[in-house]
Coordinates of C-alpha atoms in Angstrom, one line a residue:
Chain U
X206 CA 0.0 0.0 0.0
X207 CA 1.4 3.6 -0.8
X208 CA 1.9 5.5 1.9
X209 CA 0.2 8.6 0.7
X210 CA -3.1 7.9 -0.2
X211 CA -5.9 10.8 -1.8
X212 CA -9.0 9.0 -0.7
X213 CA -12.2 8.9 -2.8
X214 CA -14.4 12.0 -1.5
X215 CA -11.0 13.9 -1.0
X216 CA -10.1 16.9 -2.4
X217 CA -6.9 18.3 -2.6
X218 CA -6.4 22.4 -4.1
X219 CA -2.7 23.1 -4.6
X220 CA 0.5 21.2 -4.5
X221 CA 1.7 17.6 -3.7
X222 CA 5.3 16.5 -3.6
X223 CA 6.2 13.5 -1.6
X224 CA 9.9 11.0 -1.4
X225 CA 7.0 8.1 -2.0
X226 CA 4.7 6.2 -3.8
X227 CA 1.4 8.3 -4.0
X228 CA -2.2 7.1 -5.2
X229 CA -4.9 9.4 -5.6
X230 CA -8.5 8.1 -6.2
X231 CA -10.5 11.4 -5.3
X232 CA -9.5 15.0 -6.7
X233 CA -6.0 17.2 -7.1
X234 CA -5.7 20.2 -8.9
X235 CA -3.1 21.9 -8.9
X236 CA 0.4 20.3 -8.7
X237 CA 1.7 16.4 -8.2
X238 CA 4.9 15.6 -7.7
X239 CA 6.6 12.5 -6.6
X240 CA 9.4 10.5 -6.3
X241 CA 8.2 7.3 -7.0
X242 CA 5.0 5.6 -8.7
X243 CA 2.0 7.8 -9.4
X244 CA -0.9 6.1 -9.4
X245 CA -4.6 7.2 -10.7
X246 CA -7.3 5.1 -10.0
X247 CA -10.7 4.7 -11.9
X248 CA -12.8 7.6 -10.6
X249 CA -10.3 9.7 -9.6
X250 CA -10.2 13.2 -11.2
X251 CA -6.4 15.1 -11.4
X252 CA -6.0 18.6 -12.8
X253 CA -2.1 19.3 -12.6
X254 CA 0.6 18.6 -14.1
X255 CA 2.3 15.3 -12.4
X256 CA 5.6 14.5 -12.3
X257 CA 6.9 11.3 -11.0
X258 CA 9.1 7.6 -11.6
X259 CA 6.3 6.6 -13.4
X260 CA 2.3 6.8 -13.6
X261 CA -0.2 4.5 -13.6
X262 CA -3.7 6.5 -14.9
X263 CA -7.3 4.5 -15.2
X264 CA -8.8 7.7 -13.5
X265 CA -9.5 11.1 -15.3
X266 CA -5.7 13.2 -15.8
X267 CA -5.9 16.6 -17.5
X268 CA -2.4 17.9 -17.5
X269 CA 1.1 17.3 -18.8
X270 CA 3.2 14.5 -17.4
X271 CA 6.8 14.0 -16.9
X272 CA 7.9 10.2 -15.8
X273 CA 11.7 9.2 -15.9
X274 CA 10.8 5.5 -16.2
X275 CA 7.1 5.0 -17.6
X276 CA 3.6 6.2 -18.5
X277 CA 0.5 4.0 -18.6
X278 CA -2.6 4.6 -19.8
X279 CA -4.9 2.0 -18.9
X280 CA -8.4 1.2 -20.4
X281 CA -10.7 3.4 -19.3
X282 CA -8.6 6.5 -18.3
X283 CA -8.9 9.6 -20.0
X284 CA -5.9 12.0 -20.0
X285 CA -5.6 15.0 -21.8
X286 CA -2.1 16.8 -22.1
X287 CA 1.7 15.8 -23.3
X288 CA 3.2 12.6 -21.7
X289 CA 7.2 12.8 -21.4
X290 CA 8.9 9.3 -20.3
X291 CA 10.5 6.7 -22.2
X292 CA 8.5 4.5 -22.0
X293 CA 5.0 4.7 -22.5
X294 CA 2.2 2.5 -23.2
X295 CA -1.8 3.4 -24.1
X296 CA -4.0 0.3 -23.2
X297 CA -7.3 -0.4 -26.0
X298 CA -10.1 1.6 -24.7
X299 CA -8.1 4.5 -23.1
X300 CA -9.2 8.4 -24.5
X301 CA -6.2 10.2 -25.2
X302 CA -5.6 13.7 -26.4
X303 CA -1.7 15.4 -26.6
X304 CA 1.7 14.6 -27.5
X305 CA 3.7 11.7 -26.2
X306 CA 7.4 12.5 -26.1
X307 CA 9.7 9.6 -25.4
X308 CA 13.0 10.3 -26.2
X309 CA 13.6 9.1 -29.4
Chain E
X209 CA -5.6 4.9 11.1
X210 CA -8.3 5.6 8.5
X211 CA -8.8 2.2 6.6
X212 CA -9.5 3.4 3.3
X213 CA -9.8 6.8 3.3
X214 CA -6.6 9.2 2.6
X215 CA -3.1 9.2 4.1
X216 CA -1.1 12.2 3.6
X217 CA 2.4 10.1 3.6
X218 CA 5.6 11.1 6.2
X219 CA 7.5 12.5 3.0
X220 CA 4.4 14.2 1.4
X221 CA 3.8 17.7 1.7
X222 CA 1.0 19.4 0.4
X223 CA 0.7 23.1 0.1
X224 CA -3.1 23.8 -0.7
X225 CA -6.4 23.4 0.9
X226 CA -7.4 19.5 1.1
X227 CA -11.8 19.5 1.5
X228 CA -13.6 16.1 1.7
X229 CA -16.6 14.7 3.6
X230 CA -14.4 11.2 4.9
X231 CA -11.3 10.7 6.9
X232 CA -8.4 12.0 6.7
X233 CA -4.6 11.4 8.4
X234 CA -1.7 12.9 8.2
X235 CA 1.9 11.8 8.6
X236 CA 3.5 14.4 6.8
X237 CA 3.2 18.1 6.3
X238 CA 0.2 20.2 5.1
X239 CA 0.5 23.5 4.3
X240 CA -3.0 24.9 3.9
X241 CA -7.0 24.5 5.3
X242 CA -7.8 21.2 6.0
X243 CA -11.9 20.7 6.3
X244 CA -13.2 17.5 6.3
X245 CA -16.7 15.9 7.2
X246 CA -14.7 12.7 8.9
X247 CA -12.2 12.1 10.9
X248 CA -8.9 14.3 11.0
X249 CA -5.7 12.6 12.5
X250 CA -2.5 14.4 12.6
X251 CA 0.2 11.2 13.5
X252 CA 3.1 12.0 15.7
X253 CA 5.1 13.1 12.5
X254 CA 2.1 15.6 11.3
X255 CA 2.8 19.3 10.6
X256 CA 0.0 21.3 9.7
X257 CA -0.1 24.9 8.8
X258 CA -3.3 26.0 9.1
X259 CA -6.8 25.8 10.6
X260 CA -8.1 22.0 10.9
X261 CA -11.8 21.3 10.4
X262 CA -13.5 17.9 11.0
X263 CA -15.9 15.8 12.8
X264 CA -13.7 14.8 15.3
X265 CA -9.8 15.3 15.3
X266 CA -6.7 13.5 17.0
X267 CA -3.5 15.1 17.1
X268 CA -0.3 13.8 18.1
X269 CA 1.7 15.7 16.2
X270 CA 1.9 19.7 15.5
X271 CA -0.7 22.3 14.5
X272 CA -0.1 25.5 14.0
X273 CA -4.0 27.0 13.7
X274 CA -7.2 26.5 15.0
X275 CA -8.7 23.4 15.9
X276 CA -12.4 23.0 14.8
X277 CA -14.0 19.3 15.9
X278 CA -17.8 19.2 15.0
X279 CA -18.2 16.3 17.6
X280 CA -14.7 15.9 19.7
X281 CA -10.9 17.0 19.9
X282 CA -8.4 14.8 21.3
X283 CA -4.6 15.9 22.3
X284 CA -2.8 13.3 22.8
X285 CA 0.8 13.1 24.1
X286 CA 3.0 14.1 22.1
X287 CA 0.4 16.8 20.3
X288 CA 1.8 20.4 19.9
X289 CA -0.7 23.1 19.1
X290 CA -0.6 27.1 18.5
X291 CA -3.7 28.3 18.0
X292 CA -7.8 28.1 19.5
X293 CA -9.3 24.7 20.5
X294 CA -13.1 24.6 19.6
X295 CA -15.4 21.4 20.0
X296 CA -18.2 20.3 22.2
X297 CA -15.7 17.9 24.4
X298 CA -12.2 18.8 23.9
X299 CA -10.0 16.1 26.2
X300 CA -6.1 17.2 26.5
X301 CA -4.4 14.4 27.4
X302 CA -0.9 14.2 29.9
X303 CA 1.9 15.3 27.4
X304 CA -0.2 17.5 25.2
X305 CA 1.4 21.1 24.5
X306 CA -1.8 24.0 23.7
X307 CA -0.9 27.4 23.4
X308 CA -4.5 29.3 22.6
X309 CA -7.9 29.6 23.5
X310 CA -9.8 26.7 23.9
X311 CA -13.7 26.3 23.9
X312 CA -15.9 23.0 24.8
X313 CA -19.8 22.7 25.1
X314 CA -22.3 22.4 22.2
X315 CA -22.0 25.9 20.9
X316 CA -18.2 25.7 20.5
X317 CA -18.2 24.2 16.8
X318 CA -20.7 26.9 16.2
X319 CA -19.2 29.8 17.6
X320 CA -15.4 28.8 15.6
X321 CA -17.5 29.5 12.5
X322 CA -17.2 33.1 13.4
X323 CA -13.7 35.2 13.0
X324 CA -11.3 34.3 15.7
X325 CA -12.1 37.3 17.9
X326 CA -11.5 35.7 20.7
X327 CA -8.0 37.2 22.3
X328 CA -5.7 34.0 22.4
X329 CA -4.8 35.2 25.9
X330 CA -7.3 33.6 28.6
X331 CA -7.2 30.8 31.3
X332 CA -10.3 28.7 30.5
X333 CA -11.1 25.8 32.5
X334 CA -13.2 23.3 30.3
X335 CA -16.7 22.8 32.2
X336 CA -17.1 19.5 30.0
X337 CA -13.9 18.0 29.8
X338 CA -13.4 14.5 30.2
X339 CA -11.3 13.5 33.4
X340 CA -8.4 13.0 31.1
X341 CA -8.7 16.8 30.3
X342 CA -9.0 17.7 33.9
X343 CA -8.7 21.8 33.6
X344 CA -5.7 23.1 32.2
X345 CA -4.2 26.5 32.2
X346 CA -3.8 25.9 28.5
X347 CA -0.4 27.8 28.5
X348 CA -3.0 31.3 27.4
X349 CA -2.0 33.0 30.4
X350 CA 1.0 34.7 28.8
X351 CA 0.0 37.2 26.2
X352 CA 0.7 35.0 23.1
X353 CA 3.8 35.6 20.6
X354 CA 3.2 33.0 18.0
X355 CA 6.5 32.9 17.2
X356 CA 7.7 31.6 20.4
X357 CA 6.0 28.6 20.0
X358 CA 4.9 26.0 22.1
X359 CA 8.3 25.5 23.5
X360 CA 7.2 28.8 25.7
X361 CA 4.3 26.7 27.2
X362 CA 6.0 25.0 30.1
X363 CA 7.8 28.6 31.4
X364 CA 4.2 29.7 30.8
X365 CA 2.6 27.4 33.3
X366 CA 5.0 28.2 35.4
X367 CA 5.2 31.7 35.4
X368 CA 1.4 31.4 36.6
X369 CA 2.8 30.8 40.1
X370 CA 5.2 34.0 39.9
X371 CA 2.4 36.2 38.3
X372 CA 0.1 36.3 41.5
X373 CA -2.5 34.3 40.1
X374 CA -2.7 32.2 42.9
X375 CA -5.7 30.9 41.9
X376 CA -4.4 29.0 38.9
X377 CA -1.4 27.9 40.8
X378 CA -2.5 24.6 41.5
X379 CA -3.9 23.7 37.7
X380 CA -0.6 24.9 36.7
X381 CA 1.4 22.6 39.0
X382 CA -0.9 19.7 38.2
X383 CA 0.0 20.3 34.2
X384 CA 3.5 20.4 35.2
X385 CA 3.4 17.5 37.1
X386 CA 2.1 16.1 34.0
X387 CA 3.9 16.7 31.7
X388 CA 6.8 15.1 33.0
X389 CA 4.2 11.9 34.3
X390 CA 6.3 8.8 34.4
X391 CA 9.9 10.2 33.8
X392 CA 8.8 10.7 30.4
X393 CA 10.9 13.1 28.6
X394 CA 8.1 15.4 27.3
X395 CA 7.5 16.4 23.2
X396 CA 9.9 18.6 21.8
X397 CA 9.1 22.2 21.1
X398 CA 7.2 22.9 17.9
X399 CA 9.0 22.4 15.2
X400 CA 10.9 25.3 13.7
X401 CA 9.7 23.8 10.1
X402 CA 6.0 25.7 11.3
X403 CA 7.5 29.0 11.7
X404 CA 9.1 28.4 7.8
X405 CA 5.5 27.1 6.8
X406 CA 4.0 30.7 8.0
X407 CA 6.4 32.5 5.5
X408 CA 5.6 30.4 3.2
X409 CA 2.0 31.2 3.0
X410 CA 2.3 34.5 3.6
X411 CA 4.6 34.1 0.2
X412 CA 1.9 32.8 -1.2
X413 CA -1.0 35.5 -0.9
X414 CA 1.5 38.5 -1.9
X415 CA 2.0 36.7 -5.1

């Protein structure tokens, strides 16, 4: 289990940066940035821009994310905004709207 | 330890306002309002910035705001708080640091909804408080400097007994008694990392 959890029914206005794992299934907007794995359940909702290891998304993501490892979008996530990482993968069934960037 | 709900992790710090109607604990650092319909705990590692709204709240780490509990606060040892305590039962445990104005009895949630006019500067002795709260001088008998911190608490109890107010000398002995119950060494000061937080916010609204 990661040790920061944004519990469904949550919301969270403003910044996040943590040295951990993070998952968020209720609402950010703002700012996310972590260390390790970023992950975005199904029915979450994040507004920001994320930064992290790598990102896990079956929630809702409008922003632009920056991974150093990996991005996935998994089905039934919707993320709008430019994906940076070098690795990144976009499961059947995921909405997806931006440019991917992975250092070709 | 809320089961499911959120966990603001020992390494996470979150500058912003985090609203919600379930519970909530913190490990690490919040920099901004927290208001929640559940449950509010702030773990022994928990630094919060700002005012702290919720059904009922546990600290055992540091605040530096008001307290607002729509059912029940709980200090426990090891909690560190600057700023007013407002709930219908408030219980302050052994070990529990307050500097501020604390409030209990039904219209106490109420009442916080209103500015804090309240001058953070006056003895209140809780009518409701459980026997583990047994009346405290709640370290408001010194004119408060927020910037001194809770570390200024203890030489405020004491300086109850110096000051004339006889009245209070006994509360203030039993607090100091307590707070070194059991050879325990008691919670260090507030941490300086509050005082930064304050800036920090203040930063924040002149941008």
């Amino acid at each position: 289990m990661a040790s920061t959890v944004i519990g469904a029914g949550i919301t969270v206005e403003g910044e996040i940066t943590t040295d951990e794992d993070i998952v968020v299934a209720g609402t950010v907007r703002g700012k996310l940035s972590a260390k390790e794995a970023v992950t975005i359940e199904h029915g979450a909702t994040v507004e920001a821009d994320v930064v992290g290891s790598s990102l896990t998304v079956a929630g809702a993501l409008t922003g632009n994310v920056t991974a150093n490892e990996r991005v996935d979008l998994q089905s039934g996530s919707r993320v709008v905004g430019n994906v940076k990482a070098s690795r990144v993968t976009i499961a059947d069934g995921a909405l997806f709207k931006g440019n991917v960037d992975m250092d070709v | 330890m809320a089961a499911n709900g959120t966990i603001i992790g020992r390494t996470t710090r979150v500058r912003g306002r985090v609203t919600g109607e379930v519970d909530l604990e913190v490990q690490g650092f919040v920099e901004g309002e927290i208001s929640v319909g559940g449950d509010v705990t702030v773990d022994t590692h928990g630094l919060v910035g700002a005012n702290v709204r919720g059904r009922r709240l546990v600290v055992r780490g540091a605040v530096k705001g008001d307290l607002v509990g729509e059912e029940a606060i709980a200090l426990e040892e090891g909690a560190r708080v600057v700023g007013d305590v407002r709930a219908p039962r408030v219980a302050i445990a052994p070990g529990a640091l307050v500097r501020g104005y604390v409030e209990t009895g039904d219209g106490a949630a109420g009442s916080a909804r209103a500015t804090r006019a309240a001058p953070a500067a006056r003895p209140v002795v809780a009518p409701k408080a459980a026997p583990a709260a047994a009346p405290k001088p709640v370290a408001a008998a010194v004119s408060a400097k927020p910037a001194t911190m809770a570390a200024a608490a203890r030489p405020a109890a004491s300086s109850l007994n110096d000051g004339g107010a006889a009245a209070n000398s006994t509360n203030a002995n039993a607090s100091h008694g307590a707070n070194h119950a059991g050879g325990r060494r008691p919670p260090p000061p507030v941490v300086p990392a509050l005082k930064k937080a304050k800036g920090q916010i203040a930063k924040k609204k002149e941008r």
